[in-house]
Tab-separated table of C-alpha atoms in Angstrom:
chain	number	residue	atom	x	y	z
Y	1	MET	CA	73.423	131.001	91.211
Y	2	PRO	CA	69.625	131.534	91.304
Y	3	ASP	CA	68.669	135.000	92.567
Y	4	PHE	CA	66.074	134.800	95.317
Y	5	PRO	CA	65.900	136.157	98.882
Y	6	GLN	CA	68.275	134.705	101.464
Y	7	GLU	CA	65.438	133.898	103.849
Y	8	LYS	CA	63.781	131.699	101.219
Y	9	ARG	CA	66.863	129.636	100.565
Y	10	PRO	CA	66.814	126.185	102.171
Y	11	ALA	CA	69.502	125.385	104.714
Y	12	VAL	CA	71.676	122.372	103.915
Y	13	ILE	CA	74.347	120.819	106.119
Y	14	VAL	CA	77.208	118.985	104.413
Y	15	ALA	CA	79.097	116.876	106.955
Y	16	GLY	CA	82.641	116.203	105.810
Y	17	ALA	CA	85.006	118.579	104.014
Y	18	GLY	CA	86.795	116.128	101.757
Y	19	PRO	CA	86.464	116.029	97.948
Y	20	ALA	CA	82.982	114.456	97.959
Y	21	GLY	CA	81.584	116.855	100.551
Y	22	LEU	CA	83.081	119.962	98.962
Y	23	MET	CA	81.742	118.937	95.547
Y	24	ALA	CA	78.254	118.402	97.007
Y	25	ALA	CA	78.506	121.816	98.679
Y	26	GLU	CA	79.492	123.443	95.387
Y	27	ARG	CA	76.501	121.981	93.564
Y	28	LEU	CA	74.116	122.995	96.351
Y	29	GLY	CA	75.591	126.487	96.484
Y	30	LEU	CA	75.121	126.850	92.739
Y	31	ALA	CA	71.491	125.754	93.176
Y	32	GLY	CA	70.895	128.586	95.640
Y	33	CYS	CA	70.976	126.785	98.978
Y	34	ARG	CA	72.379	128.162	102.221
Y	35	VAL	CA	75.149	125.629	102.721
Y	36	THR	CA	77.197	124.980	105.840
Y	37	VAL	CA	80.049	122.478	105.581
Y	38	ILE	CA	81.147	121.020	108.901
Y	39	ASP	CA	84.248	118.954	109.605
Y	40	GLN	CA	85.632	117.547	112.828
Y	41	MET	CA	89.232	118.420	111.928
Y	42	PRO	CA	90.843	121.851	112.459
Y	43	SER	CA	91.172	122.351	108.686
Y	44	VAL	CA	89.515	120.991	105.548
Y	45	GLY	CA	90.659	118.645	102.794
Y	46	ARG	CA	93.345	116.900	104.817
Y	47	LYS	CA	93.240	113.612	102.908
Y	48	LEU	CA	93.159	115.534	99.620
Y	49	LEU	CA	96.306	117.381	100.660
Y	50	MET	CA	97.916	114.065	101.605
Y	51	ALA	CA	97.098	112.707	98.140
Y	52	GLY	CA	98.733	115.807	96.701
Y	53	ARG	CA	102.078	114.729	98.131
Y	54	SER	CA	102.334	112.197	95.307
Y	55	GLY	CA	101.055	114.583	92.631
Y	56	LEU	CA	97.249	114.461	93.125
Y	57	ASN	CA	96.043	111.870	90.622
Y	58	LEU	CA	92.617	113.413	89.903
Y	59	THR	CA	91.237	110.848	87.469
Y	60	ASN	CA	92.232	108.509	84.646
Y	61	ALA	CA	91.939	109.152	80.921
Y	62	GLU	CA	91.458	105.528	79.857
Y	63	PRO	CA	88.269	104.704	77.868
Y	64	LEU	CA	85.166	105.021	80.023
Y	65	PRO	CA	84.170	101.308	79.835
Y	66	ASP	CA	87.644	100.352	81.074
Y	67	LEU	CA	87.482	102.956	83.832
Y	68	LEU	CA	84.080	101.762	85.024
Y	69	ALA	CA	85.326	98.172	85.136
Y	70	ARG	CA	87.872	99.234	87.777
Y	71	TYR	CA	85.016	99.539	90.284
Y	72	GLY	CA	84.292	95.817	90.175
Y	73	GLU	CA	80.994	94.814	91.742
Y	74	ALA	CA	79.991	98.468	92.230
Y	75	ALA	CA	80.506	99.411	88.564
Y	76	SER	CA	76.820	99.257	87.600
Y	77	TRP	CA	75.876	101.352	90.642
Y	78	LEU	CA	78.489	104.056	90.081
Y	79	ALA	CA	78.213	104.129	86.272
Y	80	PRO	CA	75.367	106.705	85.992
Y	81	MET	CA	77.118	109.014	88.462
Y	82	ILE	CA	80.514	108.756	86.768
Y	83	GLU	CA	78.937	109.207	83.334
Y	84	ALA	CA	77.271	112.394	84.641
Y	85	PHE	CA	80.611	113.750	85.906
Y	86	LYS	CA	83.186	111.865	83.895
Y	87	PRO	CA	86.969	112.272	83.661
Y	88	ALA	CA	86.699	114.990	81.009
Y	89	ASP	CA	84.380	116.911	83.344
Y	90	VAL	CA	86.827	116.537	86.242
Y	91	ILE	CA	89.566	118.001	84.044
Y	92	ALA	CA	87.303	120.873	82.916
Y	93	TRP	CA	86.317	121.529	86.521
Y	94	ALA	CA	89.957	121.631	87.672
Y	95	GLU	CA	90.833	123.957	84.803
Y	96	SER	CA	87.916	126.227	85.766
Y	97	LEU	CA	89.773	126.578	89.074
Y	98	GLU	CA	92.837	127.662	87.057
Y	99	GLN	CA	94.504	124.300	87.570
Y	100	PRO	CA	95.510	122.990	84.112
Y	101	CYS	CA	96.006	119.243	83.887
Y	102	PHE	CA	98.146	116.803	81.946
Y	103	THR	CA	97.873	113.085	81.253
Y	104	GLY	CA	100.842	111.005	82.335
Y	105	SER	CA	101.680	107.335	82.044
Y	106	SER	CA	98.859	104.782	82.109
Y	107	GLY	CA	96.309	107.570	81.640
Y	108	HIS	CA	96.903	109.116	85.062
Y	109	VAL	CA	95.667	112.737	85.097
Y	110	PHE	CA	97.426	115.290	87.320
Y	111	PRO	CA	97.278	119.049	87.785
Y	112	VAL	CA	100.349	120.721	86.300
Y	113	ALA	CA	101.146	122.027	89.789
Y	114	MET	CA	101.512	118.383	90.935
Y	115	LYS	CA	100.041	119.204	94.330
Y	116	ALA	CA	96.644	119.746	95.932
Y	117	SER	CA	97.047	123.040	97.776
Y	118	PRO	CA	96.528	125.438	94.801
Y	119	LEU	CA	93.387	123.568	93.732
Y	120	LEU	CA	92.018	123.469	97.271
Y	121	ARG	CA	92.624	127.203	97.781
Y	122	ALA	CA	90.823	128.068	94.535
Y	123	TRP	CA	87.989	125.680	95.380
Y	124	LEU	CA	87.458	127.186	98.824
Y	125	ALA	CA	87.460	130.664	97.274
Y	126	ARG	CA	84.727	129.574	94.863
Y	127	LEU	CA	82.664	128.120	97.687
Y	128	SER	CA	83.033	131.370	99.599
Y	129	GLU	CA	81.746	133.280	96.558
Y	130	LEU	CA	78.717	130.985	96.561
Y	131	GLY	CA	78.034	131.806	100.207
Y	132	VAL	CA	79.072	128.375	101.470
Y	133	ARG	CA	80.089	128.526	105.124
Y	134	ILE	CA	82.881	126.282	106.457
Y	135	GLN	CA	82.787	125.296	110.131
Y	136	THR	CA	85.707	123.190	111.422
Y	137	ARG	CA	86.190	121.419	114.757
Y	138	THR	CA	82.546	120.419	114.435
Y	139	CYS	CA	81.510	116.779	114.577
Y	140	PHE	CA	78.232	115.491	113.123
Y	141	LYS	CA	76.440	113.328	115.687
Y	142	ALA	CA	72.877	112.698	114.456
Y	143	TRP	CA	69.909	114.052	112.563
Y	144	ASP	CA	66.420	114.659	113.904
Y	145	ASN	CA	63.413	116.205	112.142
Y	146	ARG	CA	65.194	118.709	109.866
Y	147	ARG	CA	67.945	119.348	112.393
Y	148	ALA	CA	71.584	118.308	112.515
Y	149	ILE	CA	72.949	117.563	115.967
Y	150	ILE	CA	76.600	118.553	116.178
Y	151	ASP	CA	79.399	118.619	118.728
Y	152	MET	CA	81.563	121.728	118.955
Y	153	PRO	CA	84.270	122.766	121.434
Y	154	GLU	CA	81.568	124.852	123.147
Y	155	GLY	CA	79.237	121.862	123.472
Y	156	THR	CA	76.387	120.123	121.627
Y	157	ARG	CA	74.181	122.214	119.355
Y	158	GLU	CA	71.423	121.787	116.799
Y	159	LEU	CA	71.522	123.347	113.330
Y	160	GLU	CA	68.575	123.922	111.037
Y	161	ALA	CA	68.748	121.592	108.050
Y	162	ASP	CA	66.192	121.215	105.257
Y	163	ALA	CA	68.518	118.534	103.878
Y	164	ILE	CA	71.769	116.909	104.974
Y	165	VAL	CA	74.572	115.447	102.868
Y	166	LEU	CA	76.934	113.091	104.660
Y	167	ALA	CA	80.462	112.786	103.274
Y	168	LEU	CA	82.212	111.424	106.345
Y	169	GLY	CA	84.664	109.145	104.550
Y	170	GLY	CA	85.618	105.545	105.139
Y	171	ALA	CA	87.909	104.286	107.881
Y	172	SER	CA	91.385	104.646	106.416
Y	173	TRP	CA	93.756	107.396	107.561
Y	174	PRO	CA	91.728	108.088	110.742
Y	175	ARG	CA	94.220	110.734	111.840
Y	176	LEU	CA	93.086	112.781	108.821
Y	177	GLY	CA	89.441	112.646	109.892
Y	178	ALA	CA	87.890	109.518	108.357
Y	179	ASP	CA	87.460	107.276	111.389
Y	180	GLY	CA	84.346	105.309	110.386
Y	181	HIS	CA	82.491	106.181	113.603
Y	182	TRP	CA	79.467	107.197	111.541
Y	183	THR	CA	78.577	103.514	111.030
Y	184	LYS	CA	76.961	103.561	114.492
Y	185	LEU	CA	74.305	105.929	113.113
Y	186	PHE	CA	72.856	103.226	110.838
Y	187	PRO	CA	71.400	99.749	111.422
Y	188	GLN	CA	74.066	97.072	110.995
Y	189	THR	CA	72.075	95.570	108.133
Y	190	GLN	CA	72.617	98.745	106.094
Y	191	VAL	CA	76.411	98.796	106.440
Y	192	ARG	CA	78.985	96.395	105.050
Y	193	SER	CA	81.921	96.190	107.449
Y	194	PHE	CA	85.010	98.088	106.360
Y	195	ARG	CA	87.948	96.090	105.018
Y	196	PRO	CA	91.358	97.386	103.936
Y	197	ALA	CA	91.805	98.167	100.239
Y	198	ASN	CA	94.834	99.563	98.424
Y	199	CYS	CA	96.941	98.275	101.266
Y	200	GLY	CA	100.103	96.310	101.792
Y	201	ALA	CA	100.174	92.527	101.957
Y	202	ILE	CA	102.008	90.630	104.671
Y	203	PRO	CA	104.198	87.980	103.017
Y	204	ASP	CA	104.563	84.603	104.675
Y	205	TRP	CA	108.299	85.137	105.042
Y	206	PRO	CA	110.587	84.868	108.057
Y	207	GLN	CA	110.717	88.169	109.905
Y	208	ALA	CA	114.469	88.195	109.355
Y	209	ARG	CA	113.957	88.428	105.604
Y	210	LEU	CA	111.595	91.393	105.908
Y	211	ALA	CA	114.057	93.121	108.203
Y	212	GLU	CA	116.971	92.384	105.869
Y	213	PHE	CA	115.292	93.717	102.745
Y	214	ALA	CA	113.131	96.517	104.195
Y	215	GLY	CA	113.357	99.508	101.869
Y	216	THR	CA	114.353	97.388	98.856
Y	217	PRO	CA	112.335	97.838	95.645
Y	218	LEU	CA	111.340	95.170	93.149
Y	219	LYS	CA	111.235	97.092	89.878
Y	220	ARG	CA	109.340	96.351	86.672
Y	221	ILE	CA	107.826	93.108	87.922
Y	222	ALA	CA	104.524	91.385	87.201
Y	223	LEU	CA	102.174	89.896	89.787
Y	224	ARG	CA	99.479	87.345	89.067
Y	225	CYS	CA	96.498	86.231	91.081
Y	226	ASP	CA	94.396	83.650	89.264
Y	227	ALA	CA	93.821	85.127	85.786
Y	228	THR	CA	94.663	88.723	86.689
Y	229	GLU	CA	98.117	90.178	86.027
Y	230	THR	CA	99.420	93.577	87.091
Y	231	ARG	CA	102.767	95.256	86.444
Y	232	GLY	CA	104.885	97.916	88.080
Y	233	ASP	CA	107.147	98.343	91.101
Y	234	LEU	CA	106.879	96.908	94.596
Y	235	MET	CA	108.558	98.029	97.803
Y	236	ILE	CA	109.502	95.744	100.666
Y	237	GLY	CA	108.568	97.304	103.994
Y	238	ALA	CA	109.392	96.348	107.551
Y	239	GLN	CA	106.020	94.600	107.895
Y	240	SER	CA	104.500	94.275	104.430
Y	241	ILE	CA	104.934	94.572	100.681
Y	242	GLU	CA	103.511	97.721	99.087
Y	243	GLY	CA	102.939	99.032	95.572
Y	244	ALA	CA	100.346	99.640	92.870
Y	245	PRO	CA	100.603	96.152	91.272
Y	246	LEU	CA	99.706	94.653	94.638
Y	247	TYR	CA	96.960	97.167	95.422
Y	248	HIS	CA	95.130	96.226	92.231
Y	249	LEU	CA	95.027	92.608	93.413
Y	250	VAL	CA	93.810	93.280	96.966
Y	251	PRO	CA	90.139	92.379	96.251
Y	252	ALA	CA	91.202	88.979	94.881
Y	253	ILE	CA	93.679	88.443	97.732
Y	254	ARG	CA	91.017	89.339	100.295
Y	255	LYS	CA	88.541	86.866	98.782
Y	256	ALA	CA	91.131	84.078	98.759
Y	257	LEU	CA	92.073	84.748	102.386
Y	258	ASP	CA	88.403	84.772	103.388
Y	259	ARG	CA	87.766	81.546	101.508
Y	260	THR	CA	90.766	79.411	102.469
Y	261	GLY	CA	92.869	81.431	104.903
Y	262	HIS	CA	95.808	81.632	102.522
Y	263	CYS	CA	96.731	83.093	99.148
Y	264	THR	CA	99.779	82.602	96.927
Y	265	LEU	CA	100.608	85.101	94.202
Y	266	SER	CA	102.924	84.428	91.271
Y	267	LEU	CA	105.804	86.889	90.925
Y	268	ASP	CA	107.516	87.404	87.567
Y	269	LEU	CA	110.844	89.190	87.975
Y	270	ARG	CA	111.350	89.723	84.231
Y	271	PRO	CA	107.902	90.044	82.594
Y	272	ASP	CA	109.298	91.487	79.343
Y	273	LEU	CA	111.303	88.311	78.657
Y	274	ASP	CA	109.886	84.858	77.979
Y	275	VAL	CA	111.285	81.642	79.424
Y	276	GLU	CA	113.331	80.859	76.309
Y	277	ASP	CA	114.957	84.306	76.272
Y	278	ILE	CA	115.910	84.012	79.928
Y	279	ALA	CA	117.225	80.462	79.516
Y	280	ALA	CA	119.345	81.543	76.529
Y	281	ARG	CA	120.871	84.413	78.482
Y	282	LEU	CA	121.683	82.138	81.397
Y	283	ALA	CA	123.166	79.523	79.070
Y	284	ARG	CA	125.670	82.092	77.797
Y	285	THR	CA	127.144	82.613	81.277
Y	286	ARG	CA	130.131	80.625	82.517
Y	287	PRO	CA	128.983	77.282	83.955
Y	288	ARG	CA	131.581	77.444	86.737
Y	289	GLU	CA	130.181	80.690	88.107
Y	290	SER	CA	127.843	80.564	91.047
Y	291	ARG	CA	124.168	80.544	90.309
Y	292	SER	CA	123.831	83.907	92.039
Y	293	ASN	CA	126.451	85.477	89.755
Y	294	ARG	CA	124.816	84.008	86.661
Y	295	LEU	CA	121.456	85.532	87.639
Y	296	ARG	CA	123.115	88.874	88.333
Y	297	LYS	CA	125.110	89.024	85.104
Y	298	ALA	CA	122.516	87.568	82.732
Y	299	LEU	CA	119.394	89.231	84.126
Y	300	GLY	CA	120.578	92.055	86.357
Y	301	LEU	CA	118.830	90.587	89.396
Y	302	ASP	CA	119.680	92.283	92.664
Y	303	ARG	CA	120.280	90.490	95.947
Y	304	LEU	CA	116.576	90.283	96.794
Y	305	GLY	CA	115.676	88.908	93.371
Y	306	ARG	CA	118.408	86.297	93.595
Y	307	ALA	CA	117.261	85.280	97.077
Y	308	LEU	CA	113.703	84.807	95.823
Y	309	VAL	CA	114.892	82.637	92.934
Y	310	SER	CA	116.937	80.549	95.373
Y	311	ASP	CA	113.774	80.020	97.424
Y	312	ALA	CA	111.936	78.834	94.320
Y	313	THR	CA	114.511	76.326	93.041
Y	314	THR	CA	117.874	74.797	93.845
Y	315	ASP	CA	118.370	73.700	90.230
Y	316	ALA	CA	121.210	75.330	88.271
Y	317	ASP	CA	119.873	74.317	84.844
Y	318	PRO	CA	119.201	77.447	82.702
Y	319	ARG	CA	115.640	76.467	81.861
Y	320	ALA	CA	114.764	75.535	85.437
Y	321	LEU	CA	116.161	78.863	86.606
Y	322	ALA	CA	114.236	80.676	83.869
Y	323	LEU	CA	110.983	79.057	84.969
Y	324	ALA	CA	111.694	80.077	88.554
Y	325	VAL	CA	112.364	83.698	87.552
Y	326	LYS	CA	108.973	83.790	85.803
Y	327	GLN	CA	106.935	82.019	88.496
Y	328	ILE	CA	108.160	82.771	92.004
Y	329	PRO	CA	105.512	81.804	94.581
Y	330	LEU	CA	104.695	84.742	96.861
Y	331	PRO	CA	102.666	83.410	99.813
Y	332	ILE	CA	100.474	86.015	101.514
Y	333	ALA	CA	99.625	85.604	105.188
Y	334	GLY	CA	97.308	88.610	105.470
Y	335	LEU	CA	96.633	92.226	104.603
Y	336	ALA	CA	97.794	95.364	106.374
Y	337	PRO	CA	95.280	96.754	108.909
Y	338	LEU	CA	92.709	99.436	108.148
Y	339	ASP	CA	94.698	102.262	109.661
Y	340	ARG	CA	97.530	101.573	107.200
Y	341	ALA	CA	95.302	101.285	104.118
Y	342	ILE	CA	95.037	103.994	101.463
Y	343	SER	CA	91.308	103.335	101.104
Y	344	VAL	CA	88.640	100.872	102.197
Y	345	ALA	CA	86.092	98.432	100.890
Y	346	GLY	CA	82.670	98.415	102.516
Y	347	GLY	CA	80.314	101.126	103.655
Y	348	LEU	CA	76.652	101.974	103.291
Y	349	ARG	CA	75.017	99.324	101.116
Y	350	ARG	CA	73.406	100.107	97.795
Y	351	ASP	CA	70.032	98.744	98.920
Y	352	ALA	CA	69.984	101.220	101.840
Y	353	LEU	CA	69.842	104.109	99.359
Y	354	THR	CA	67.635	105.344	96.558
Y	355	PRO	CA	69.265	105.614	93.104
Y	356	ASP	CA	69.984	109.293	93.835
Y	357	LEU	CA	71.884	108.475	97.072
Y	358	MET	CA	69.150	109.384	99.572
Y	359	VAL	CA	68.850	107.065	102.582
Y	360	CYS	CA	65.652	105.087	101.956
Y	361	ASP	CA	64.153	105.539	105.412
Y	362	ARG	CA	65.475	109.086	105.984
Y	363	PRO	CA	63.989	111.573	103.478
Y	364	GLY	CA	66.350	114.479	102.912
Y	365	LEU	CA	69.478	112.624	104.076
Y	366	PHE	CA	72.004	111.966	101.289
Y	367	VAL	CA	75.332	110.134	101.328
Y	368	CYS	CA	78.390	110.261	99.059
Y	369	GLY	CA	82.095	109.495	98.763
Y	370	GLU	CA	83.845	106.705	100.638
Y	371	MET	CA	80.859	106.221	102.938
Y	372	LEU	CA	79.355	104.215	100.077
Y	373	ASP	CA	80.069	100.508	99.573
Y	374	TRP	CA	82.575	100.532	96.706
Y	375	GLU	CA	86.287	100.149	96.184
Y	376	ALA	CA	88.752	100.903	93.412
Y	377	PRO	CA	92.493	100.708	92.837
Y	378	THR	CA	94.820	103.672	92.902
Y	379	GLY	CA	95.378	105.465	89.612
Y	380	GLY	CA	92.797	108.266	89.747
Y	381	TYR	CA	89.780	106.043	90.330
Y	382	LEU	CA	89.313	106.933	94.011
Y	383	LEU	CA	89.107	110.699	93.521
Y	384	GLN	CA	86.990	110.263	90.384
Y	385	ALA	CA	84.339	108.320	92.301
Y	386	CYS	CA	84.419	110.709	95.264
Y	387	LEU	CA	83.941	113.736	93.009
Y	388	SER	CA	81.251	112.017	90.916
Y	389	THR	CA	79.222	110.828	93.908
Y	390	GLY	CA	79.553	114.237	95.574
Y	391	PHE	CA	78.343	115.840	92.346
Y	392	ALA	CA	75.415	113.380	92.233
Y	393	ALA	CA	74.447	113.820	95.897
Y	394	GLY	CA	74.558	117.621	95.692
Y	395	ASN	CA	72.385	117.666	92.584
Y	396	ALA	CA	70.002	115.080	94.047
Y	397	ALA	CA	69.581	117.045	97.273
Y	398	ALA	CA	68.795	120.200	95.267
Y	399	ASP	CA	66.266	118.272	93.161
Y	400	TRP	CA	64.635	116.828	96.266
Y	401	LEU	CA	64.345	120.280	97.861
Y	402	ALA	CA	62.726	121.573	94.669
Y	403	ARG	CA	60.210	118.712	94.705
Y	404	GLU	CA	59.487	119.507	98.345
Y	405	ASN	CA	58.831	123.150	97.321
Y	406	ARG	CA	61.713	124.371	99.475
Y	407	LEU	CA	63.856	125.457	96.516
Y	408	PRO	CA	62.565	127.434	93.517
Y	409	SER	CA	64.819	125.551	91.082
Y	410	GLY	CA	66.573	122.200	91.077
Y	411	LYS	CA	70.128	121.269	90.206
Y	412	PRO	CA	72.310	123.819	88.377
Y	413	ASP	CA	73.231	123.387	84.742
Y	414	GLY	CA	76.666	122.340	83.605
Y	415	THR	CA	79.474	120.370	85.206
Y	416	SER	CA	82.350	122.824	85.266
Y	417	GLY	CA	81.469	124.421	88.581
Y	418	ARG	CA	79.849	127.494	87.027
Y	419	SER	CA	76.162	127.641	86.165
């Protein structure tokens, strides 16, 4: 950290104590700023801790071009920021916090601890060493001429702020702090409305079927939407179907629903077998057995799988059954609501910001994380983008303060969290 008098250090407010905000605070602390992180919740990192319940998928080790493609329309916007703090840098940063990582299936990168709390504790200790102050139960309300207007239990106050970084999240998991209320601070033209992403889909099935099969998995299936295919496991819920293969298709499902009001996916119950293999297996079963028994014995289909095949065809011919197993129509009536989504699409538009994430008409105000208009599937891509944009916004704010002659030096060197 640069060594210069405390009174000469610029004051920066970071609003939001999730991964993006804490990363921005770390970079600003390393640059020598007096940083205060505020958050409306009683404690910090609540969504990060929730993600840790499933192991804390920090990033993905797939080749960088493939990783960037996961961000769809926002890939070109996020690319410079992710390239500046790429998956290898995320791993090095976590390990600098004494959290070694490993790469699991499909390139998913996890801390060995398989939870978020040790990483968060070490991260907060580092921020404390940098002089970063954390202030909870404090809600950001507005900015005005180098001041942040905040609400605290004691009432409304103003804090000195040479620069402000907003990391207030999207609108998913509002009970963890990201409620999307910040959108009222910006003109409507600068914000794309939030839509659910990485969420369940509501099948156009009778309610009785959902109730009957709630809690039943569909394992090792493939889903197709137009030319895109995903594989993995699905879970039938009381109101929707959930699972990573579906989450990856949500952008395409959303577009189809917007365009025509309906969407039909193709479900393959046995993606590792082709039609001929399946037909041959079915042909070897006893013709006198019921179709349900033949599907169970030849293919190991459970009761749900057999019911779906029965919906698709009444034919008992092996090839007709095989075709049905490979191409079950899955009509989708809608998507789960925002408050049940893992993440969101939408947010502050790219054209409302400079390339370094400063609001065009608000010098000194920077934005990062899920406030930005991007989306990505699960698999490490969400945390990667939050950390990378927080890294970028923190560095950009330090650079801007240096150009404004409020900070003797700009962004710190290195990406590991130590300058």
